[in-house]
PDB file of C-alpha atoms in Angstrom:
ATOM      1  CA  UNK A   7      47.892 -17.871   2.263  1.00  0.00           C
ATOM      2  CA  UNK A   8      44.233 -17.124   3.074  1.00  0.00           C
ATOM      3  CA  UNK A   9      43.001 -13.591   2.644  1.00  0.00           C
ATOM      4  CA  UNK A  10      41.211 -12.311   5.732  1.00  0.00           C
ATOM      5  CA  UNK A  11      39.750  -8.841   5.457  1.00  0.00           C
ATOM      6  CA  UNK A  12      40.207  -6.605   8.428  1.00  0.00           C
ATOM      7  CA  UNK A  13      37.248  -6.490  10.864  1.00  0.00           C
ATOM      8  CA  UNK A  14      36.837  -2.785  10.080  1.00  0.00           C
ATOM      9  CA  UNK A  15      35.999  -3.725   6.486  1.00  0.00           C
ATOM     10  CA  UNK A  16      33.177  -6.011   7.666  1.00  0.00           C
ATOM     11  CA  UNK A  17      31.785  -3.273   9.888  1.00  0.00           C
ATOM     12  CA  UNK A  18      31.942  -0.772   7.026  1.00  0.00           C
ATOM     13  CA  UNK A  19      30.205  -3.184   4.657  1.00  0.00           C
ATOM     14  CA  UNK A  20      27.555  -3.996   7.276  1.00  0.00           C
ATOM     15  CA  UNK A  21      26.920  -0.320   7.907  1.00  0.00           C
ATOM     16  CA  UNK A  22      26.729   0.354   4.170  1.00  0.00           C
ATOM     17  CA  UNK A  23      24.248  -2.517   3.711  1.00  0.00           C
ATOM     18  CA  UNK A  24      22.137  -1.266   6.605  1.00  0.00           C
ATOM     19  CA  UNK A  25      22.053   2.246   5.153  1.00  0.00           C
ATOM     20  CA  UNK A  26      20.904   0.913   1.800  1.00  0.00           C
ATOM     21  CA  UNK A  27      18.162  -1.121   3.482  1.00  0.00           C
ATOM     22  CA  UNK A  28      16.936   1.770   5.638  1.00  0.00           C
ATOM     23  CA  UNK A  29      17.112   4.238   2.761  1.00  0.00           C
ATOM     24  CA  UNK A  30      14.962   1.867   0.707  1.00  0.00           C
ATOM     25  CA  UNK A  31      12.156   1.639   3.265  1.00  0.00           C
ATOM     26  CA  UNK A  32      10.218   4.820   2.490  1.00  0.00           C
ATOM     27  CA  UNK A  33       9.108   3.656  -0.976  1.00  0.00           C
ATOM     28  CA  UNK A  34       9.857   1.099  -3.655  1.00  0.00           C
ATOM     29  CA  UNK A  35      10.173   2.261  -7.227  1.00  0.00           C
ATOM     30  CA  UNK A  36       7.817   0.589  -9.635  1.00  0.00           C
ATOM     31  CA  UNK A  37       8.648   0.391 -13.307  1.00  0.00           C
ATOM     32  CA  UNK A  38       6.200   2.457 -15.351  1.00  0.00           C
ATOM     33  CA  UNK A  39       3.721   0.381 -17.322  1.00  0.00           C
ATOM     34  CA  UNK A  40       3.649   1.214 -21.009  1.00  0.00           C
ATOM     35  CA  UNK A  41       0.031   0.104 -21.295  1.00  0.00           C
ATOM     36  CA  UNK A  42      -1.228   2.554 -18.639  1.00  0.00           C
ATOM     37  CA  UNK A  43      -3.034   5.541 -20.058  1.00  0.00           C
ATOM     38  CA  UNK A  44      -4.210   8.408 -17.881  1.00  0.00           C
ATOM     39  CA  UNK A  45      -7.922   8.927 -18.527  1.00  0.00           C
ATOM     40  CA  UNK A  46      -8.936  12.446 -19.532  1.00  0.00           C
ATOM     41  CA  UNK A  47     -10.055  14.359 -16.452  1.00  0.00           C
ATOM     42  CA  UNK A  48      -8.596  11.796 -14.027  1.00  0.00           C
ATOM     43  CA  UNK A  49      -7.438  13.336 -10.791  1.00  0.00           C
ATOM     44  CA  UNK A  50      -6.394  11.750  -7.535  1.00  0.00           C
ATOM     45  CA  UNK A  51      -5.535  14.883  -5.619  1.00  0.00           C
ATOM     46  CA  UNK A  52      -6.533  15.945  -2.138  1.00  0.00           C
ATOM     47  CA  UNK A  53      -9.972  17.518  -2.309  1.00  0.00           C
ATOM     48  CA  UNK A  54     -10.971  15.683  -5.508  1.00  0.00           C
ATOM     49  CA  UNK A  55     -13.408  12.780  -5.701  1.00  0.00           C
ATOM     50  CA  UNK A  56     -11.597   9.441  -5.517  1.00  0.00           C
ATOM     51  CA  UNK A  57     -11.688   7.769  -8.947  1.00  0.00           C
ATOM     52  CA  UNK A  58     -14.034   4.788  -8.846  1.00  0.00           C
ATOM     53  CA  UNK A  59     -12.824   1.354  -9.887  1.00  0.00           C
ATOM     54  CA  UNK A  60     -13.914  -2.247  -9.924  1.00  0.00           C
ATOM     55  CA  UNK A  61     -11.222  -4.865  -9.350  1.00  0.00           C
ATOM     56  CA  UNK A  62     -11.098  -8.570  -8.693  1.00  0.00           C
ATOM     57  CA  UNK A  63     -10.339  -9.603  -5.113  1.00  0.00           C
ATOM     58  CA  UNK A  64      -8.114 -12.492  -4.096  1.00  0.00           C
ATOM     59  CA  UNK A  65     -11.378 -14.308  -3.296  1.00  0.00           C
ATOM     60  CA  UNK A  66     -12.355 -13.887  -6.973  1.00  0.00           C
ATOM     61  CA  UNK A  67     -15.104 -11.330  -6.264  1.00  0.00           C
ATOM     62  CA  UNK A  68     -15.591  -7.970  -7.975  1.00  0.00           C
ATOM     63  CA  UNK A  69     -15.109  -5.079  -5.553  1.00  0.00           C
ATOM     64  CA  UNK A  70     -15.844  -1.437  -6.388  1.00  0.00           C
ATOM     65  CA  UNK A  71     -14.759   1.614  -4.435  1.00  0.00           C
ATOM     66  CA  UNK A  72     -18.281   3.025  -4.821  1.00  0.00           C
ATOM     67  CA  UNK A  73     -19.613   0.143  -2.664  1.00  0.00           C
ATOM     68  CA  UNK A  74     -17.958   1.814   0.322  1.00  0.00           C
ATOM     69  CA  UNK A  75     -19.591   5.243   0.007  1.00  0.00           C
ATOM     70  CA  UNK A  76     -20.487   6.363   3.510  1.00  0.00           C
ATOM     71  CA  UNK A  77     -17.322   4.821   4.961  1.00  0.00           C
ATOM     72  CA  UNK A  78     -13.803   6.147   5.409  1.00  0.00           C
ATOM     73  CA  UNK A  79     -11.638   4.137   3.004  1.00  0.00           C
ATOM     74  CA  UNK A  80      -7.890   3.706   2.831  1.00  0.00           C
ATOM     75  CA  UNK A  81      -6.763   2.774  -0.689  1.00  0.00           C
ATOM     76  CA  UNK A  82      -3.256   1.333  -0.501  1.00  0.00           C
ATOM     77  CA  UNK A  83      -1.205   0.418  -3.580  1.00  0.00           C
ATOM     78  CA  UNK A  84       1.383  -2.205  -2.617  1.00  0.00           C
ATOM     79  CA  UNK A  85       3.249  -5.320  -3.790  1.00  0.00           C
ATOM     80  CA  UNK A  86       4.583  -8.486  -2.190  1.00  0.00           C
ATOM     81  CA  UNK A  87       8.168  -7.662  -3.275  1.00  0.00           C
ATOM     82  CA  UNK A  88       8.164  -4.232  -1.582  1.00  0.00           C
ATOM     83  CA  UNK A  89       9.701  -4.243   1.950  1.00  0.00           C
ATOM     84  CA  UNK A  90       8.040  -1.022   3.200  1.00  0.00           C
ATOM     85  CA  UNK A  91       4.691  -2.233   1.852  1.00  0.00           C
ATOM     86  CA  UNK A  92       4.948  -5.429   3.860  1.00  0.00           C
ATOM     87  CA  UNK A  93       6.207  -3.574   6.922  1.00  0.00           C
ATOM     88  CA  UNK A  94       3.087  -1.377   7.141  1.00  0.00           C
ATOM     89  CA  UNK A  95       0.579  -4.245   6.754  1.00  0.00           C
ATOM     90  CA  UNK A  96       0.458  -5.095  10.498  1.00  0.00           C
ATOM     91  CA  UNK A  97      -0.483  -1.464  11.295  1.00  0.00           C
ATOM     92  CA  UNK A  98      -3.147  -1.526   8.594  1.00  0.00           C
ATOM     93  CA  UNK A  99      -4.542  -4.770   9.995  1.00  0.00           C
ATOM     94  CA  UNK A 100      -4.743  -3.121  13.429  1.00  0.00           C
ATOM     95  CA  UNK A 101      -6.532  -0.121  11.875  1.00  0.00           C
ATOM     96  CA  UNK A 102      -9.084  -2.440  10.238  1.00  0.00           C
ATOM     97  CA  UNK A 103      -9.672  -4.213  13.548  1.00  0.00           C
ATOM     98  CA  UNK A 104      -9.829  -1.013  15.613  1.00  0.00           C
ATOM     99  CA  UNK A 105     -11.837   1.219  13.283  1.00  0.00           C
ATOM    100  CA  UNK A 106     -13.831  -1.256  11.170  1.00  0.00           C
ATOM    101  CA  UNK A 107     -16.931  -1.093  13.355  1.00  0.00           C
ATOM    102  CA  UNK A 108     -16.861   2.715  13.108  1.00  0.00           C
ATOM    103  CA  UNK A 109     -17.147   2.682   9.317  1.00  0.00           C
ATOM    104  CA  UNK A 110     -13.560   2.226   8.145  1.00  0.00           C
ATOM    105  CA  UNK A 111     -12.336  -0.064   5.354  1.00  0.00           C
ATOM    106  CA  UNK A 112      -8.989  -0.751   3.716  1.00  0.00           C
ATOM    107  CA  UNK A 113      -8.609  -1.749   0.091  1.00  0.00           C
ATOM    108  CA  UNK A 114      -5.116  -3.085  -0.552  1.00  0.00           C
ATOM    109  CA  UNK A 115      -4.464  -2.983  -4.298  1.00  0.00           C
ATOM    110  CA  UNK A 116      -1.642  -5.314  -5.264  1.00  0.00           C
ATOM    111  CA  UNK A 117       0.495  -4.151  -8.168  1.00  0.00           C
ATOM    112  CA  UNK A 118       2.272  -7.501  -8.428  1.00  0.00           C
ATOM    113  CA  UNK A 119       2.518  -8.764 -11.996  1.00  0.00           C
ATOM    114  CA  UNK A 120       2.024 -12.322 -10.751  1.00  0.00           C
ATOM    115  CA  UNK A 121      -1.271 -13.068  -8.985  1.00  0.00           C
ATOM    116  CA  UNK A 122       0.143 -16.365  -7.740  1.00  0.00           C
ATOM    117  CA  UNK A 123       2.760 -14.408  -5.786  1.00  0.00           C
ATOM    118  CA  UNK A 124      -0.046 -12.582  -3.973  1.00  0.00           C
ATOM    119  CA  UNK A 125      -1.871 -15.822  -3.155  1.00  0.00           C
ATOM    120  CA  UNK A 126       1.388 -17.386  -1.940  1.00  0.00           C
ATOM    121  CA  UNK A 127       2.150 -14.354   0.238  1.00  0.00           C
ATOM    122  CA  UNK A 128      -1.357 -14.358   1.747  1.00  0.00           C
ATOM    123  CA  UNK A 129      -1.128 -18.055   2.568  1.00  0.00           C
ATOM    124  CA  UNK A 130       1.618 -17.390   5.085  1.00  0.00           C
ATOM    125  CA  UNK A 131       0.631 -13.764   5.865  1.00  0.00           C
ATOM    126  CA  UNK A 132      -3.171 -13.511   6.095  1.00  0.00           C
ATOM    127  CA  UNK A 133      -4.604  -9.989   5.831  1.00  0.00           C
ATOM    128  CA  UNK A 134      -7.924  -8.960   7.438  1.00  0.00           C
ATOM    129  CA  UNK A 135      -8.883  -6.376   4.825  1.00  0.00           C
ATOM    130  CA  UNK A 136      -9.752  -6.495   1.137  1.00  0.00           C
ATOM    131  CA  UNK A 137      -6.843  -7.406  -1.134  1.00  0.00           C
ATOM    132  CA  UNK A 138      -7.491  -6.639  -4.787  1.00  0.00           C
ATOM    133  CA  UNK A 139      -5.523  -7.243  -7.958  1.00  0.00           C
ATOM    134  CA  UNK A 140      -4.571  -3.894  -9.481  1.00  0.00           C
ATOM    135  CA  UNK A 141      -4.655  -2.922 -13.125  1.00  0.00           C
ATOM    136  CA  UNK A 142      -2.779  -0.384 -15.250  1.00  0.00           C
ATOM    137  CA  UNK A 143      -6.051   1.517 -15.689  1.00  0.00           C
ATOM    138  CA  UNK A 144      -6.594   1.951 -11.944  1.00  0.00           C
ATOM    139  CA  UNK A 145      -2.948   2.864 -11.353  1.00  0.00           C
ATOM    140  CA  UNK A 146      -3.335   5.507 -14.075  1.00  0.00           C
ATOM    141  CA  UNK A 147      -6.527   6.902 -12.513  1.00  0.00           C
ATOM    142  CA  UNK A 148      -4.621   7.405  -9.284  1.00  0.00           C
ATOM    143  CA  UNK A 149      -1.845   9.451 -10.845  1.00  0.00           C
ATOM    144  CA  UNK A 150       0.185   6.796 -12.669  1.00  0.00           C
ATOM    145  CA  UNK A 151       1.496   5.161  -9.512  1.00  0.00           C
ATOM    146  CA  UNK A 152       5.308   5.096  -9.814  1.00  0.00           C
ATOM    147  CA  UNK A 153       6.361   4.252  -6.249  1.00  0.00           C
ATOM    148  CA  UNK A 154       4.812   2.045  -3.629  1.00  0.00           C
ATOM    149  CA  UNK A 155       3.421   2.039  -1.122  1.00  0.00           C
ATOM    150  CA  UNK A 156       1.163   4.849  -2.237  1.00  0.00           C
ATOM    151  CA  UNK A 157      -1.845   5.396  -0.002  1.00  0.00           C
ATOM    152  CA  UNK A 158      -4.994   7.501  -0.299  1.00  0.00           C
ATOM    153  CA  UNK A 159      -7.460   8.231   2.492  1.00  0.00           C
ATOM    154  CA  UNK A 160     -11.012   8.842   1.263  1.00  0.00           C
ATOM    155  CA  UNK A 161     -13.754  10.383   3.411  1.00  0.00           C
ATOM    156  CA  UNK A 162     -17.362   9.211   3.753  1.00  0.00           C
ATOM    157  CA  UNK A 163     -18.423  11.342   0.758  1.00  0.00           C
ATOM    158  CA  UNK A 164     -15.774   9.830  -1.513  1.00  0.00           C
ATOM    159  CA  UNK A 165     -13.358  12.784  -1.408  1.00  0.00           C
ATOM    160  CA  UNK A 166      -9.602  12.221  -1.109  1.00  0.00           C
ATOM    161  CA  UNK A 167      -8.426  13.780   2.167  1.00  0.00           C
ATOM    162  CA  UNK A 168      -4.833  12.501   2.349  1.00  0.00           C
ATOM    163  CA  UNK A 169      -2.320  10.908   0.017  1.00  0.00           C
ATOM    164  CA  UNK A 170       1.199   9.729   0.754  1.00  0.00           C
ATOM    165  CA  UNK A 171       3.960   8.013  -1.193  1.00  0.00           C
ATOM    166  CA  UNK A 172       6.101   5.777   0.982  1.00  0.00           C
ATOM    167  CA  UNK A 173       5.625   4.264   4.378  1.00  0.00           C
ATOM    168  CA  UNK A 174       4.255   6.644   7.001  1.00  0.00           C
ATOM    169  CA  UNK A 175       4.390   6.261  10.776  1.00  0.00           C
ATOM    170  CA  UNK A 176       1.420   4.554  12.394  1.00  0.00           C
ATOM    171  CA  UNK A 177       0.605   7.734  14.367  1.00  0.00           C
ATOM    172  CA  UNK A 178       0.284   9.725  11.132  1.00  0.00           C
ATOM    173  CA  UNK A 179      -2.459   7.458   9.773  1.00  0.00           C
ATOM    174  CA  UNK A 180      -4.170   7.116  13.180  1.00  0.00           C
ATOM    175  CA  UNK A 181      -4.528  10.892  13.379  1.00  0.00           C
ATOM    176  CA  UNK A 182      -5.905  11.141   9.819  1.00  0.00           C
ATOM    177  CA  UNK A 183      -8.343   8.249  10.282  1.00  0.00           C
ATOM    178  CA  UNK A 184      -9.612   9.524  13.639  1.00  0.00           C
ATOM    179  CA  UNK A 185     -10.244  12.980  12.163  1.00  0.00           C
ATOM    180  CA  UNK A 186     -12.435  11.500   9.405  1.00  0.00           C
ATOM    181  CA  UNK A 187     -14.371   9.084  11.588  1.00  0.00           C
TER     182      UNK A 187
END
């Protein structure tokens, strides 16, 4: 005799799976790094200067936040294994295209442990903004990033004007970016 679960069971399991997937979209938990130390005086709060950093890009170039002084900068901590991170990338690419000429830049800081995973992801999913390899030091400067995506919006003077953990609606970021441009 073959066991055949009732159709109601399949619907219940499908609904349960969908709820888990949707509930997981706002943010992905990231395991805390034991080698990350919060620098004395570090603050990544709204109204505070954005902590400067220099990181290596996927093109093997050093990129510093301070290079973008005078521009509105979105600093986005993400990873290739994080579904909400990947889901917001198309909006961010549109923002770069729409607002780039008005003095807007995005710095996507990958918190992947494996740089090859980032290169592999970008091969099939090109991104039109800077993608940098994160470090425990930079994650610590920005409040010991524990969940991703975590995004900061920095004004032309280098002051943090918005910060959000989890994926936000496109309209939310459009309003914030427009206000700073």
